[in-house]
Amino acid sequence: MRRRLLKLLACPDCRGDITGDFEEELVEGELQCCDCGRTFPVTSGVPTLLPEALSTQTATVAKQFAQQWMHYNEHRAEYRDQFLDWIKPVQPEFFEGKVVLDGGCGKGRHLRVASEFGPELVVGLDLGESVYVAKSACRELENVEVVRGDLLNVPFKEGVFDYGYSVGVLHHLPDPRRGFNEVTRSVKPGGRISAWVYGLENNEWIVHLVDPFRKNISSHLPRPVLRGISWFLAGILYWVIRLVYLPCKVLLPELKLPLKKYLLYISRFPHRELETIVYDQLSPQIAYYLPRESFEAWFEDLDDVVIGWQNEMSWRGFARKPD
């Protein structure tokens, strides 16, 4: 971590300033809260600022995702367009010169993309050990920092980011709206916020069929077993897309097929990425599917709100924090 990060950090327990005895960069060492005196380790250039009271459920979900991203750690060119689709109407030039928060950075896929758009700094936050995967993926990028912390209690000062986004993470938190509020709290007055979450609309079958299987069975399976199941199901999905959906797109464009828009959307990806998508559905113990009205309620105190339905399966939102 570089010294510039200190001006953004805050103690997750008392909100005090954070200090450290180093000049420009710290790879291994510790930071300290100026108020309560609590110390926080820095490992491989990643500071860990976790609250003393961290729920078991939150820690379990974080561990599951860390295992996922340490295994499925590839980065693909397709991530750029996918990221921009998730944060519409934001365009690349929007990032120029801004200090940006990635709330739930996982393996760093969006950190890498965002860093290319010219921000002053992009800070990735995640709870699990996947932060070290993200740090490794972005090590050569001068405008990226990674912090290990809790999205339900972010270790940042209030109002220090120009833009904060959380893509595909909030719906896996025990309290999704609180996570959104924490991202919003970290953004400056007049700054912007983006969020993308699973939608309930058109996903009722997942709630009734997949959700019980995930909660009671698949999320408890040994990770190698779950990866094997995901590999097998991804193979079926891969060939269904190529033998049914892609030909019908050309030959029978008016034909209505289940999940048509979404499956055509992910047809760009190889089998390995489809395996990641399947694993992502089967692995976590927590996954909320939010109806539009619930998602819109998150933005009720924000201005210039834009809500979009992505692939007729998920919700994305963009707004400005009032001055």
PDB file of C-alpha atoms in Angstrom:
ATOM      1  CA  MET A   1       0.000   0.000   0.000  1.00  0.00           C
ATOM      2  CA  ARG A   2       1.112   3.559  -0.670  1.00  0.00           C
ATOM      3  CA  ARG A   3       0.953   6.369   1.837  1.00  0.00           C
ATOM      4  CA  ARG A   4      -1.790   8.154  -0.110  1.00  0.00           C
ATOM      5  CA  LEU A   5      -4.233   5.486   1.109  1.00  0.00           C
ATOM      6  CA  LEU A   6      -3.941   6.631   4.746  1.00  0.00           C
ATOM      7  CA  LYS A   7      -5.966   9.792   4.125  1.00  0.00           C
ATOM      8  CA  LEU A   8      -8.935   7.623   3.097  1.00  0.00           C
ATOM      9  CA  LEU A   9      -8.815   5.012   5.872  1.00  0.00           C
ATOM     10  CA  ALA A  10     -10.688   5.039   9.177  1.00  0.00           C
ATOM     11  CA  CYS A  11     -10.829   2.630  12.101  1.00  0.00           C
ATOM     12  CA  PRO A  12     -13.801   0.288  11.589  1.00  0.00           C
ATOM     13  CA  ASP A  13     -14.536   0.377  15.326  1.00  0.00           C
ATOM     14  CA  CYS A  14     -14.162   4.009  16.441  1.00  0.00           C
ATOM     15  CA  ARG A  15     -13.823   5.844  13.080  1.00  0.00           C
ATOM     16  CA  GLY A  16     -10.511   7.331  14.157  1.00  0.00           C
ATOM     17  CA  ASP A  17      -7.741   8.296  11.733  1.00  0.00           C
ATOM     18  CA  ILE A  18      -5.226   5.641  10.713  1.00  0.00           C
ATOM     19  CA  THR A  19      -1.484   6.185  10.793  1.00  0.00           C
ATOM     20  CA  GLY A  20       1.584   4.149   9.872  1.00  0.00           C
ATOM     21  CA  ASP A  21       5.343   4.454  10.303  1.00  0.00           C
ATOM     22  CA  PHE A  22       6.536   4.271   6.693  1.00  0.00           C
ATOM     23  CA  GLU A  23       7.519   6.682   3.947  1.00  0.00           C
ATOM     24  CA  GLU A  24       6.030   5.926   0.523  1.00  0.00           C
ATOM     25  CA  GLU A  25       5.048   2.246   0.476  1.00  0.00           C
ATOM     26  CA  LEU A  26       4.361  -0.499   3.023  1.00  0.00           C
ATOM     27  CA  VAL A  27       4.373  -4.166   2.003  1.00  0.00           C
ATOM     28  CA  GLU A  28       4.594  -5.872   5.405  1.00  0.00           C
ATOM     29  CA  GLY A  29       3.930  -4.169   8.719  1.00  0.00           C
ATOM     30  CA  GLU A  30       1.082  -2.598  10.630  1.00  0.00           C
ATOM     31  CA  LEU A  31      -1.110   0.467  10.881  1.00  0.00           C
ATOM     32  CA  GLN A  32      -2.588   2.007  14.025  1.00  0.00           C
ATOM     33  CA  CYS A  33      -5.735   3.906  14.947  1.00  0.00           C
ATOM     34  CA  CYS A  34      -4.874   7.347  16.312  1.00  0.00           C
ATOM     35  CA  ASP A  35      -7.862   7.287  18.683  1.00  0.00           C
ATOM     36  CA  CYS A  36      -8.386   3.807  20.138  1.00  0.00           C
ATOM     37  CA  GLY A  37      -4.848   2.545  19.501  1.00  0.00           C
ATOM     38  CA  ARG A  38      -5.925  -0.653  17.778  1.00  0.00           C
ATOM     39  CA  THR A  39      -3.381  -2.025  15.292  1.00  0.00           C
ATOM     40  CA  PHE A  40      -4.076  -3.468  11.854  1.00  0.00           C
ATOM     41  CA  PRO A  41      -1.727  -5.731   9.876  1.00  0.00           C
ATOM     42  CA  VAL A  42      -0.490  -5.055   6.357  1.00  0.00           C
ATOM     43  CA  THR A  43       0.295  -8.219   4.396  1.00  0.00           C
ATOM     44  CA  SER A  44       1.581  -8.311   0.812  1.00  0.00           C
ATOM     45  CA  GLY A  45       0.714  -4.640   0.501  1.00  0.00           C
ATOM     46  CA  VAL A  46      -2.904  -5.122   1.630  1.00  0.00           C
ATOM     47  CA  PRO A  47      -4.044  -3.507   4.911  1.00  0.00           C
ATOM     48  CA  THR A  48      -6.613  -5.500   6.894  1.00  0.00           C
ATOM     49  CA  LEU A  49      -9.088  -3.324   8.792  1.00  0.00           C
ATOM     50  CA  LEU A  50     -11.802  -5.651  10.041  1.00  0.00           C
ATOM     51  CA  PRO A  51     -14.191  -4.725  12.864  1.00  0.00           C
ATOM     52  CA  GLU A  52     -13.677  -6.628  16.103  1.00  0.00           C
ATOM     53  CA  ALA A  53     -17.302  -7.748  15.945  1.00  0.00           C
ATOM     54  CA  LEU A  54     -17.616  -9.615  12.639  1.00  0.00           C
ATOM     55  CA  SER A  55     -20.626 -11.883  12.218  1.00  0.00           C
ATOM     56  CA  THR A  56     -20.007 -15.583  11.607  1.00  0.00           C
ATOM     57  CA  GLN A  57     -22.414 -15.534   8.670  1.00  0.00           C
ATOM     58  CA  THR A  58     -20.575 -12.664   6.993  1.00  0.00           C
ATOM     59  CA  ALA A  59     -17.212 -14.355   7.514  1.00  0.00           C
ATOM     60  CA  THR A  60     -18.512 -17.656   6.093  1.00  0.00           C
ATOM     61  CA  VAL A  61     -19.802 -16.046   2.906  1.00  0.00           C
ATOM     62  CA  ALA A  62     -16.532 -14.141   2.516  1.00  0.00           C
ATOM     63  CA  LYS A  63     -14.561 -17.372   2.843  1.00  0.00           C
ATOM     64  CA  GLN A  64     -16.708 -19.060   0.201  1.00  0.00           C
ATOM     65  CA  PHE A  65     -16.138 -16.271  -2.289  1.00  0.00           C
ATOM     66  CA  ALA A  66     -12.432 -16.113  -1.496  1.00  0.00           C
ATOM     67  CA  GLN A  67     -12.163 -19.803  -2.377  1.00  0.00           C
ATOM     68  CA  GLN A  68     -14.031 -19.108  -5.597  1.00  0.00           C
ATOM     69  CA  TRP A  69     -11.803 -16.259  -6.747  1.00  0.00           C
ATOM     70  CA  MET A  70      -8.575 -17.965  -5.758  1.00  0.00           C
ATOM     71  CA  HIS A  71      -9.532 -20.799  -8.130  1.00  0.00           C
ATOM     72  CA  TYR A  72     -11.338 -18.900 -10.907  1.00  0.00           C
ATOM     73  CA  ASN A  73      -8.773 -16.110 -11.110  1.00  0.00           C
ATOM     74  CA  GLU A  74      -8.614 -15.483 -14.860  1.00  0.00           C
ATOM     75  CA  HIS A  75      -9.095 -12.038 -16.409  1.00  0.00           C
ATOM     76  CA  ARG A  76     -10.778 -11.663 -19.796  1.00  0.00           C
ATOM     77  CA  ALA A  77     -11.116  -8.891 -22.371  1.00  0.00           C
ATOM     78  CA  GLU A  78     -14.902  -9.353 -22.258  1.00  0.00           C
ATOM     79  CA  TYR A  79     -14.976  -8.024 -18.689  1.00  0.00           C
ATOM     80  CA  ARG A  80     -14.642  -4.429 -19.931  1.00  0.00           C
ATOM     81  CA  ASP A  81     -17.924  -4.321 -21.840  1.00  0.00           C
ATOM     82  CA  GLN A  82     -19.670  -6.381 -19.170  1.00  0.00           C
ATOM     83  CA  PHE A  83     -18.583  -3.957 -16.449  1.00  0.00           C
ATOM     84  CA  LEU A  84     -19.769  -0.938 -18.428  1.00  0.00           C
ATOM     85  CA  ASP A  85     -23.098  -2.666 -19.023  1.00  0.00           C
ATOM     86  CA  TRP A  86     -23.506  -3.241 -15.281  1.00  0.00           C
ATOM     87  CA  ILE A  87     -22.811   0.405 -14.394  1.00  0.00           C
ATOM     88  CA  LYS A  88     -24.733   2.143 -17.197  1.00  0.00           C
ATOM     89  CA  PRO A  89     -25.115   5.045 -17.878  1.00  0.00           C
ATOM     90  CA  VAL A  90     -21.512   5.526 -16.699  1.00  0.00           C
ATOM     91  CA  GLN A  91     -18.982   5.790 -19.541  1.00  0.00           C
ATOM     92  CA  PRO A  92     -15.163   5.373 -19.412  1.00  0.00           C
ATOM     93  CA  GLU A  93     -14.461   9.117 -19.483  1.00  0.00           C
ATOM     94  CA  PHE A  94     -16.512   9.528 -16.292  1.00  0.00           C
ATOM     95  CA  PHE A  95     -13.656   7.949 -14.304  1.00  0.00           C
ATOM     96  CA  GLU A  96     -11.000  10.481 -15.338  1.00  0.00           C
ATOM     97  CA  GLY A  97      -9.274  12.064 -12.347  1.00  0.00           C
ATOM     98  CA  LYS A  98     -11.659  10.571  -9.793  1.00  0.00           C
ATOM     99  CA  VAL A  99     -11.026   8.668  -6.557  1.00  0.00           C
ATOM    100  CA  VAL A 100     -13.167   5.539  -6.855  1.00  0.00           C
ATOM    101  CA  LEU A 101     -14.351   2.791  -4.479  1.00  0.00           C
ATOM    102  CA  ASP A 102     -14.961  -0.771  -5.698  1.00  0.00           C
ATOM    103  CA  GLY A 103     -17.195  -2.224  -2.986  1.00  0.00           C
ATOM    104  CA  GLY A 104     -16.563  -5.973  -3.165  1.00  0.00           C
ATOM    105  CA  CYS A 105     -13.641  -6.281  -5.574  1.00  0.00           C
ATOM    106  CA  GLY A 106     -13.306 -10.089  -5.578  1.00  0.00           C
ATOM    107  CA  LYS A 107     -10.411 -11.136  -7.815  1.00  0.00           C
ATOM    108  CA  GLY A 108      -9.923  -7.566  -9.060  1.00  0.00           C
ATOM    109  CA  ARG A 109     -11.627  -7.892 -12.441  1.00  0.00           C
ATOM    110  CA  HIS A 110     -13.307  -4.487 -12.241  1.00  0.00           C
ATOM    111  CA  LEU A 111     -10.307  -2.840 -10.598  1.00  0.00           C
ATOM    112  CA  ARG A 112      -8.243  -3.638 -13.677  1.00  0.00           C
ATOM    113  CA  VAL A 113     -10.901  -2.328 -16.034  1.00  0.00           C
ATOM    114  CA  ALA A 114     -11.614   0.836 -14.054  1.00  0.00           C
ATOM    115  CA  SER A 115      -7.904   1.630 -13.743  1.00  0.00           C
ATOM    116  CA  GLU A 116      -7.675   1.895 -17.542  1.00  0.00           C
ATOM    117  CA  PHE A 117     -10.226   4.722 -17.631  1.00  0.00           C
ATOM    118  CA  GLY A 118      -7.908   7.319 -16.084  1.00  0.00           C
ATOM    119  CA  PRO A 119      -8.978   7.643 -12.433  1.00  0.00           C
ATOM    120  CA  GLU A 120      -6.599   9.167  -9.920  1.00  0.00           C
ATOM    121  CA  LEU A 121      -7.102   6.116  -7.711  1.00  0.00           C
ATOM    122  CA  VAL A 122      -9.331   3.031  -7.516  1.00  0.00           C
ATOM    123  CA  VAL A 123      -9.589   1.336  -4.112  1.00  0.00           C
ATOM    124  CA  GLY A 124     -10.887  -2.224  -3.974  1.00  0.00           C
ATOM    125  CA  LEU A 125     -12.500  -3.498  -0.769  1.00  0.00           C
ATOM    126  CA  ASP A 126     -13.266  -7.121   0.040  1.00  0.00           C
ATOM    127  CA  LEU A 127     -13.618  -9.244   3.153  1.00  0.00           C
ATOM    128  CA  GLY A 128     -11.971 -12.506   2.136  1.00  0.00           C
ATOM    129  CA  GLU A 129      -8.472 -13.593   1.218  1.00  0.00           C
ATOM    130  CA  SER A 130      -9.334 -12.957  -2.423  1.00  0.00           C
ATOM    131  CA  VAL A 131      -7.894  -9.480  -1.753  1.00  0.00           C
ATOM    132  CA  TYR A 132      -4.467 -11.008  -2.325  1.00  0.00           C
ATOM    133  CA  VAL A 133      -5.607 -12.332  -5.708  1.00  0.00           C
ATOM    134  CA  ALA A 134      -6.861  -8.842  -6.562  1.00  0.00           C
ATOM    135  CA  LYS A 135      -3.632  -7.248  -5.361  1.00  0.00           C
ATOM    136  CA  SER A 136      -1.560  -9.637  -7.457  1.00  0.00           C
ATOM    137  CA  ALA A 137      -3.730  -8.976 -10.519  1.00  0.00           C
ATOM    138  CA  CYS A 138      -3.227  -5.213 -10.125  1.00  0.00           C
ATOM    139  CA  ARG A 139       0.307  -5.083  -8.763  1.00  0.00           C
ATOM    140  CA  GLU A 140       1.706  -3.215 -11.767  1.00  0.00           C
ATOM    141  CA  LEU A 141      -1.096  -0.628 -11.742  1.00  0.00           C
ATOM    142  CA  GLU A 142      -0.003   2.579 -10.019  1.00  0.00           C
ATOM    143  CA  ASN A 143      -3.555   3.843  -9.514  1.00  0.00           C
ATOM    144  CA  VAL A 144      -4.971   0.801  -7.679  1.00  0.00           C
ATOM    145  CA  GLU A 145      -5.023  -0.035  -3.964  1.00  0.00           C
ATOM    146  CA  VAL A 146      -6.670  -3.001  -2.241  1.00  0.00           C
ATOM    147  CA  VAL A 147      -8.044  -3.077   1.323  1.00  0.00           C
ATOM    148  CA  ARG A 148      -9.389  -6.005   3.312  1.00  0.00           C
ATOM    149  CA  GLY A 149     -12.488  -4.914   5.184  1.00  0.00           C
ATOM    150  CA  ASP A 150     -16.200  -5.408   5.750  1.00  0.00           C
ATOM    151  CA  LEU A 151     -18.661  -3.839   3.296  1.00  0.00           C
ATOM    152  CA  LEU A 152     -21.160  -3.648   6.168  1.00  0.00           C
ATOM    153  CA  ASN A 153     -18.701  -1.505   8.121  1.00  0.00           C
ATOM    154  CA  VAL A 154     -16.336   0.049   5.609  1.00  0.00           C
ATOM    155  CA  PRO A 155     -12.954   1.195   6.969  1.00  0.00           C
ATOM    156  CA  PHE A 156     -13.052   4.547   5.181  1.00  0.00           C
ATOM    157  CA  LYS A 157     -13.711   8.106   6.238  1.00  0.00           C
ATOM    158  CA  GLU A 158     -17.036   9.624   5.352  1.00  0.00           C
ATOM    159  CA  GLY A 159     -17.236  11.400   2.007  1.00  0.00           C
ATOM    160  CA  VAL A 160     -13.779  10.685   0.577  1.00  0.00           C
ATOM    161  CA  PHE A 161     -14.640   9.058  -2.775  1.00  0.00           C
ATOM    162  CA  ASP A 162     -15.898  10.762  -5.927  1.00  0.00           C
ATOM    163  CA  TYR A 163     -17.618   7.588  -7.091  1.00  0.00           C
ATOM    164  CA  GLY A 164     -18.488   4.297  -5.450  1.00  0.00           C
ATOM    165  CA  TYR A 165     -19.797   1.180  -7.140  1.00  0.00           C
ATOM    166  CA  SER A 166     -20.724  -2.314  -6.015  1.00  0.00           C
ATOM    167  CA  VAL A 167     -21.356  -4.905  -8.714  1.00  0.00           C
ATOM    168  CA  GLY A 168     -22.745  -8.348  -7.890  1.00  0.00           C
ATOM    169  CA  VAL A 169     -21.906  -8.205  -4.185  1.00  0.00           C
ATOM    170  CA  LEU A 170     -24.631  -6.481  -2.172  1.00  0.00           C
ATOM    171  CA  HIS A 171     -27.164  -9.277  -2.707  1.00  0.00           C
ATOM    172  CA  HIS A 172     -24.771 -11.691  -0.963  1.00  0.00           C
ATOM    173  CA  LEU A 173     -24.634  -9.646   2.249  1.00  0.00           C
ATOM    174  CA  PRO A 174     -26.765 -10.422   5.322  1.00  0.00           C
ATOM    175  CA  ASP A 175     -28.068  -6.842   5.036  1.00  0.00           C
ATOM    176  CA  PRO A 176     -27.787  -5.651   1.402  1.00  0.00           C
ATOM    177  CA  ARG A 177     -29.209  -2.185   1.996  1.00  0.00           C
ATOM    178  CA  ARG A 178     -26.779  -1.512   4.824  1.00  0.00           C
ATOM    179  CA  GLY A 179     -23.920  -2.374   2.461  1.00  0.00           C
ATOM    180  CA  PHE A 180     -25.304   0.074  -0.100  1.00  0.00           C
ATOM    181  CA  ASN A 181     -25.614   2.743   2.584  1.00  0.00           C
ATOM    182  CA  GLU A 182     -21.990   2.194   3.596  1.00  0.00           C
ATOM    183  CA  VAL A 183     -20.826   2.738   0.019  1.00  0.00           C
ATOM    184  CA  THR A 184     -22.995   5.868  -0.142  1.00  0.00           C
ATOM    185  CA  ARG A 185     -21.591   7.151   3.173  1.00  0.00           C
ATOM    186  CA  SER A 186     -18.070   6.871   1.778  1.00  0.00           C
ATOM    187  CA  VAL A 187     -18.903   9.016  -1.263  1.00  0.00           C
ATOM    188  CA  LYS A 188     -18.581  12.810  -1.214  1.00  0.00           C
ATOM    189  CA  PRO A 189     -21.657  15.041  -1.395  1.00  0.00           C
ATOM    190  CA  GLY A 190     -22.253  15.508  -5.111  1.00  0.00           C
ATOM    191  CA  GLY A 191     -20.485  12.229  -5.866  1.00  0.00           C
ATOM    192  CA  ARG A 192     -22.015   9.301  -7.722  1.00  0.00           C
ATOM    193  CA  ILE A 193     -23.021   5.759  -6.732  1.00  0.00           C
ATOM    194  CA  SER A 194     -23.688   2.647  -8.844  1.00  0.00           C
ATOM    195  CA  ALA A 195     -25.062  -0.740  -7.807  1.00  0.00           C
ATOM    196  CA  TRP A 196     -25.968  -3.938  -9.640  1.00  0.00           C
ATOM    197  CA  VAL A 197     -27.956  -6.727  -7.956  1.00  0.00           C
ATOM    198  CA  TYR A 198     -29.942  -9.852  -8.759  1.00  0.00           C
ATOM    199  CA  GLY A 199     -33.560  -9.061  -9.593  1.00  0.00           C
ATOM    200  CA  LEU A 200     -36.553 -11.080  -8.450  1.00  0.00           C
ATOM    201  CA  GLU A 201     -38.451 -10.514 -11.684  1.00  0.00           C
ATOM    202  CA  ASN A 202     -37.958 -13.499 -14.053  1.00  0.00           C
ATOM    203  CA  ASN A 203     -35.881 -15.231 -11.368  1.00  0.00           C
ATOM    204  CA  GLU A 204     -38.737 -16.663  -9.311  1.00  0.00           C
ATOM    205  CA  TRP A 205     -37.772 -20.156 -10.473  1.00  0.00           C
ATOM    206  CA  ILE A 206     -34.326 -19.686  -8.939  1.00  0.00           C
ATOM    207  CA  VAL A 207     -35.853 -18.590  -5.638  1.00  0.00           C
ATOM    208  CA  HIS A 208     -38.135 -21.646  -5.532  1.00  0.00           C
ATOM    209  CA  LEU A 209     -35.819 -24.301  -7.023  1.00  0.00           C
ATOM    210  CA  VAL A 210     -32.155 -23.289  -6.906  1.00  0.00           C
ATOM    211  CA  ASP A 211     -32.221 -21.351  -3.630  1.00  0.00           C
ATOM    212  CA  PRO A 212     -33.259 -24.302  -1.414  1.00  0.00           C
ATOM    213  CA  PHE A 213     -30.663 -26.524  -3.092  1.00  0.00           C
ATOM    214  CA  ARG A 214     -27.952 -23.902  -2.603  1.00  0.00           C
ATOM    215  CA  LYS A 215     -28.803 -23.118   1.019  1.00  0.00           C
ATOM    216  CA  ASN A 216     -29.227 -26.710   2.158  1.00  0.00           C
ATOM    217  CA  ILE A 217     -26.875 -28.695  -0.065  1.00  0.00           C
ATOM    218  CA  SER A 218     -24.504 -27.113  -2.586  1.00  0.00           C
ATOM    219  CA  SER A 219     -23.100 -24.358  -0.336  1.00  0.00           C
ATOM    220  CA  HIS A 220     -22.036 -27.057   2.150  1.00  0.00           C
ATOM    221  CA  LEU A 221     -20.315 -29.350  -0.358  1.00  0.00           C
ATOM    222  CA  PRO A 222     -16.520 -29.700  -0.431  1.00  0.00           C
ATOM    223  CA  ARG A 223     -15.186 -27.138  -2.885  1.00  0.00           C
ATOM    224  CA  PRO A 224     -13.634 -29.720  -5.284  1.00  0.00           C
ATOM    225  CA  VAL A 225     -16.995 -31.516  -5.492  1.00  0.00           C
ATOM    226  CA  LEU A 226     -18.821 -28.266  -6.180  1.00  0.00           C
ATOM    227  CA  ARG A 227     -16.311 -27.344  -8.865  1.00  0.00           C
ATOM    228  CA  GLY A 228     -16.899 -30.717 -10.513  1.00  0.00           C
ATOM    229  CA  ILE A 229     -20.666 -30.215 -10.500  1.00  0.00           C
ATOM    230  CA  SER A 230     -20.210 -26.704 -11.887  1.00  0.00           C
ATOM    231  CA  TRP A 231     -17.930 -27.990 -14.652  1.00  0.00           C
ATOM    232  CA  PHE A 232     -20.538 -30.583 -15.674  1.00  0.00           C
ATOM    233  CA  LEU A 233     -23.494 -28.175 -15.627  1.00  0.00           C
ATOM    234  CA  ALA A 234     -21.481 -25.540 -17.483  1.00  0.00           C
ATOM    235  CA  GLY A 235     -20.815 -28.095 -20.215  1.00  0.00           C
ATOM    236  CA  ILE A 236     -24.536 -28.663 -20.670  1.00  0.00           C
ATOM    237  CA  LEU A 237     -25.156 -24.914 -20.677  1.00  0.00           C
ATOM    238  CA  TYR A 238     -22.338 -24.312 -23.173  1.00  0.00           C
ATOM    239  CA  TRP A 239     -23.800 -26.714 -25.743  1.00  0.00           C
ATOM    240  CA  VAL A 240     -27.415 -25.675 -25.200  1.00  0.00           C
ATOM    241  CA  ILE A 241     -26.397 -22.108 -26.002  1.00  0.00           C
ATOM    242  CA  ARG A 242     -24.473 -23.131 -29.117  1.00  0.00           C
ATOM    243  CA  LEU A 243     -26.867 -25.758 -30.453  1.00  0.00           C
ATOM    244  CA  VAL A 244     -30.167 -24.075 -29.596  1.00  0.00           C
ATOM    245  CA  TYR A 245     -29.959 -20.402 -28.666  1.00  0.00           C
ATOM    246  CA  LEU A 246     -27.389 -19.131 -31.163  1.00  0.00           C
ATOM    247  CA  PRO A 247     -28.959 -20.919 -34.183  1.00  0.00           C
ATOM    248  CA  CYS A 248     -32.425 -19.707 -33.174  1.00  0.00           C
ATOM    249  CA  LYS A 249     -31.104 -16.162 -32.894  1.00  0.00           C
ATOM    250  CA  VAL A 250     -30.368 -16.310 -36.638  1.00  0.00           C
ATOM    251  CA  LEU A 251     -33.020 -18.680 -37.972  1.00  0.00           C
ATOM    252  CA  LEU A 252     -35.947 -17.992 -35.630  1.00  0.00           C
ATOM    253  CA  PRO A 253     -35.319 -14.564 -34.081  1.00  0.00           C
ATOM    254  CA  GLU A 254     -38.935 -14.185 -32.905  1.00  0.00           C
ATOM    255  CA  LEU A 255     -38.966 -17.518 -31.072  1.00  0.00           C
ATOM    256  CA  LYS A 256     -39.389 -17.074 -27.326  1.00  0.00           C
ATOM    257  CA  LEU A 257     -36.973 -19.193 -25.319  1.00  0.00           C
ATOM    258  CA  PRO A 258     -36.430 -19.295 -21.537  1.00  0.00           C
ATOM    259  CA  LEU A 259     -33.783 -16.814 -20.354  1.00  0.00           C
ATOM    260  CA  LYS A 260     -33.111 -15.958 -23.997  1.00  0.00           C
ATOM    261  CA  LYS A 261     -31.669 -12.491 -23.485  1.00  0.00           C
ATOM    262  CA  TYR A 262     -29.375 -13.566 -20.668  1.00  0.00           C
ATOM    263  CA  LEU A 263     -28.084 -16.750 -22.320  1.00  0.00           C
ATOM    264  CA  LEU A 264     -27.312 -14.907 -25.544  1.00  0.00           C
ATOM    265  CA  TYR A 265     -25.547 -12.290 -23.431  1.00  0.00           C
ATOM    266  CA  ILE A 266     -23.207 -14.869 -21.875  1.00  0.00           C
ATOM    267  CA  SER A 267     -22.684 -16.768 -25.155  1.00  0.00           C
ATOM    268  CA  ARG A 268     -19.502 -14.717 -25.655  1.00  0.00           C
ATOM    269  CA  PHE A 269     -17.790 -16.590 -22.835  1.00  0.00           C
ATOM    270  CA  PRO A 270     -15.824 -19.871 -22.973  1.00  0.00           C
ATOM    271  CA  HIS A 271     -16.732 -22.940 -20.930  1.00  0.00           C
ATOM    272  CA  ARG A 272     -14.424 -21.911 -18.074  1.00  0.00           C
ATOM    273  CA  GLU A 273     -16.298 -18.645 -17.520  1.00  0.00           C
ATOM    274  CA  LEU A 274     -19.654 -20.422 -17.665  1.00  0.00           C
ATOM    275  CA  GLU A 275     -18.314 -22.767 -15.002  1.00  0.00           C
ATOM    276  CA  THR A 276     -17.538 -19.732 -12.867  1.00  0.00           C
ATOM    277  CA  ILE A 277     -21.083 -18.426 -13.365  1.00  0.00           C
ATOM    278  CA  VAL A 278     -22.628 -21.764 -12.352  1.00  0.00           C
ATOM    279  CA  TYR A 279     -20.309 -22.040  -9.344  1.00  0.00           C
ATOM    280  CA  ASP A 280     -21.266 -18.502  -8.347  1.00  0.00           C
ATOM    281  CA  GLN A 281     -24.920 -19.556  -8.245  1.00  0.00           C
ATOM    282  CA  LEU A 282     -24.325 -22.714  -6.215  1.00  0.00           C
ATOM    283  CA  SER A 283     -21.646 -21.644  -3.750  1.00  0.00           C
ATOM    284  CA  PRO A 284     -22.847 -18.824  -1.436  1.00  0.00           C
ATOM    285  CA  GLN A 285     -25.158 -19.413   1.501  1.00  0.00           C
ATOM    286  CA  ILE A 286     -26.721 -15.977   1.002  1.00  0.00           C
ATOM    287  CA  ALA A 287     -28.283 -14.668  -2.205  1.00  0.00           C
ATOM    288  CA  TYR A 288     -31.136 -12.175  -2.254  1.00  0.00           C
ATOM    289  CA  TYR A 289     -33.242 -11.556  -5.364  1.00  0.00           C
ATOM    290  CA  LEU A 290     -34.629  -8.050  -5.107  1.00  0.00           C
ATOM    291  CA  PRO A 291     -37.865  -6.761  -6.641  1.00  0.00           C
ATOM    292  CA  ARG A 292     -37.651  -3.392  -8.329  1.00  0.00           C
ATOM    293  CA  GLU A 293     -39.514  -1.543  -5.598  1.00  0.00           C
ATOM    294  CA  SER A 294     -37.087  -2.770  -2.919  1.00  0.00           C
ATOM    295  CA  PHE A 295     -34.064  -1.786  -5.001  1.00  0.00           C
ATOM    296  CA  GLU A 296     -35.542   1.616  -5.847  1.00  0.00           C
ATOM    297  CA  ALA A 297     -36.087   2.266  -2.137  1.00  0.00           C
ATOM    298  CA  TRP A 298     -32.311   2.238  -1.615  1.00  0.00           C
ATOM    299  CA  PHE A 299     -32.084   5.373  -3.764  1.00  0.00           C
ATOM    300  CA  GLU A 300     -34.934   7.333  -2.179  1.00  0.00           C
ATOM    301  CA  ASP A 301     -32.607   9.863  -0.515  1.00  0.00           C
ATOM    302  CA  LEU A 302     -30.399  10.310  -3.612  1.00  0.00           C
ATOM    303  CA  ASP A 303     -30.771  12.562  -6.656  1.00  0.00           C
ATOM    304  CA  ASP A 304     -30.749  12.023 -10.433  1.00  0.00           C
ATOM    305  CA  VAL A 305     -31.617   8.350 -10.014  1.00  0.00           C
ATOM    306  CA  VAL A 306     -31.454   6.053 -13.050  1.00  0.00           C
ATOM    307  CA  ILE A 307     -32.754   2.490 -12.616  1.00  0.00           C
ATOM    308  CA  GLY A 308     -32.277  -0.079 -15.385  1.00  0.00           C
ATOM    309  CA  TRP A 309     -33.332  -3.691 -15.959  1.00  0.00           C
ATOM    310  CA  GLN A 310     -30.297  -5.590 -17.179  1.00  0.00           C
ATOM    311  CA  ASN A 311     -30.984  -8.656 -19.349  1.00  0.00           C
ATOM    312  CA  GLU A 312     -34.489  -8.786 -17.844  1.00  0.00           C
ATOM    313  CA  MET A 313     -33.013 -10.543 -14.792  1.00  0.00           C
ATOM    314  CA  SER A 314     -31.177  -7.977 -12.673  1.00  0.00           C
ATOM    315  CA  TRP A 315     -31.285  -4.352 -11.544  1.00  0.00           C
ATOM    316  CA  ARG A 316     -28.702  -1.633 -11.921  1.00  0.00           C
ATOM    317  CA  GLY A 317     -28.899   1.808 -10.372  1.00  0.00           C
ATOM    318  CA  PHE A 318     -26.973   5.066 -10.675  1.00  0.00           C
ATOM    319  CA  ALA A 319     -27.471   8.227  -8.646  1.00  0.00           C
ATOM    320  CA  ARG A 320     -25.918  11.385  -7.227  1.00  0.00           C
ATOM    321  CA  LYS A 321     -25.421  11.945  -3.517  1.00  0.00           C
ATOM    322  CA  PRO A 322     -27.063  15.254  -2.520  1.00  0.00           C
ATOM    323  CA  ASP A 323     -24.756  18.215  -1.874  1.00  0.00           C
TER     324      ASP A 323
END
